[in-house]
Amino acid sequence: GDKAFQPGLAGKDYGKSEMSYDDFTKRPSGMAFKEAKPGNGKSPVAGDRVVVDWSGYTIGYFGRPFETKKLVELDGKDKAYLRFELGKGAVLPALEEAVAGMSEGGVWQVVVPYRPGLSYPDDDKDHERVGPVPSTFSGQRALNFVLYNKDLIDKTLLFNVKVIRVDRPGENGWKKG
């Protein structure tokens, strides 16, 4: 199940400080990642369309999931996947940064601290500009409860991201821009 993807949350000091993830690699931006499964296909560059599967948790708030689709094997029915053009700013900067370091078939866990230029922007509460957007109302509500609750200090998010496919311009009907 998905339980293996949630870091141990027992005994964490909620809301006081950023949690530490010793087994994660921290980037200068503040994003941290751990490779759960190496990829074996193409790596995306700016202008490519990336097709990813994802799930998300508000780890700074009791590990509540806000998107829990199972990371499934590609079976042709990939309508529910998240697709975006790398470098366009359509998803969280932290996820763009992560996906740029991944390749097809790879799975990463990505820790996203709540910082401008890394997490969801404050001025896009409906997530119309910057995704990923939870696919259910309850998921969106759970995410927004954490992001926009001024009493909660730790708004850290955890994403599990699997790169399903990388389309270069001209491949699979992808037209850039």
PDB file of C-alpha atoms in Angstrom, residues 12 16 21 36 38 41-42 52 55 62 70 77 80-82 97 112 116 120 124-125 129 132 146 148-149 177:
ATOM      1  CA  LYS A  12       7.506  14.635  15.341  1.00  0.00           C
ATOM      2  CA  LYS A  16       7.589  24.141  15.788  1.00  0.00           C
ATOM      3  CA  TYR A  21      14.820  14.043   6.678  1.00  0.00           C
ATOM      4  CA  ALA A  36      12.425   5.501  -4.401  1.00  0.00           C
ATOM      5  CA  PRO A  38      15.475   4.853 -10.475  1.00  0.00           C
ATOM      6  CA  GLY A  41      14.053   6.192 -19.850  1.00  0.00           C
ATOM      7  CA  LYS A  42      14.346   9.715 -21.226  1.00  0.00           C
ATOM      8  CA  VAL A  52       3.502  12.106 -14.259  1.00  0.00           C
ATOM      9  CA  SER A  55       0.176  11.663  -4.680  1.00  0.00           C
ATOM     10  CA  PHE A  62      -0.440  14.738  10.652  1.00  0.00           C
ATOM     11  CA  LYS A  70      -2.230   4.809  -6.499  1.00  0.00           C
ATOM     12  CA  LYS A  77      -5.620   4.580 -19.843  1.00  0.00           C
ATOM     13  CA  ALA A  80      -5.860  10.964 -15.078  1.00  0.00           C
ATOM     14  CA  TYR A  81      -2.157  11.709 -15.234  1.00  0.00           C
ATOM     15  CA  LEU A  82      -0.763  15.168 -14.707  1.00  0.00           C
ATOM     16  CA  GLU A  97      13.055  21.037 -10.090  1.00  0.00           C
ATOM     17  CA  VAL A 112       8.366  20.806  -0.336  1.00  0.00           C
ATOM     18  CA  PRO A 116       7.712  31.511  -1.970  1.00  0.00           C
ATOM     19  CA  TYR A 120       1.919  26.799  -3.901  1.00  0.00           C
ATOM     20  CA  ASP A 124      -3.650  31.288  -6.345  1.00  0.00           C
ATOM     21  CA  LYS A 125      -5.930  29.662  -3.795  1.00  0.00           C
ATOM     22  CA  ARG A 129      -2.197  28.817 -12.346  1.00  0.00           C
ATOM     23  CA  PRO A 132      -0.853  19.990  -9.287  1.00  0.00           C
ATOM     24  CA  VAL A 146      -2.983  23.579   5.715  1.00  0.00           C
ATOM     25  CA  TYR A 148      -3.917  28.994   4.194  1.00  0.00           C
ATOM     26  CA  ASN A 149      -4.386  28.408   7.929  1.00  0.00           C
ATOM     27  CA  GLY A 177       3.827  26.372 -26.032  1.00  0.00           C
TER      28      GLY A 177
END
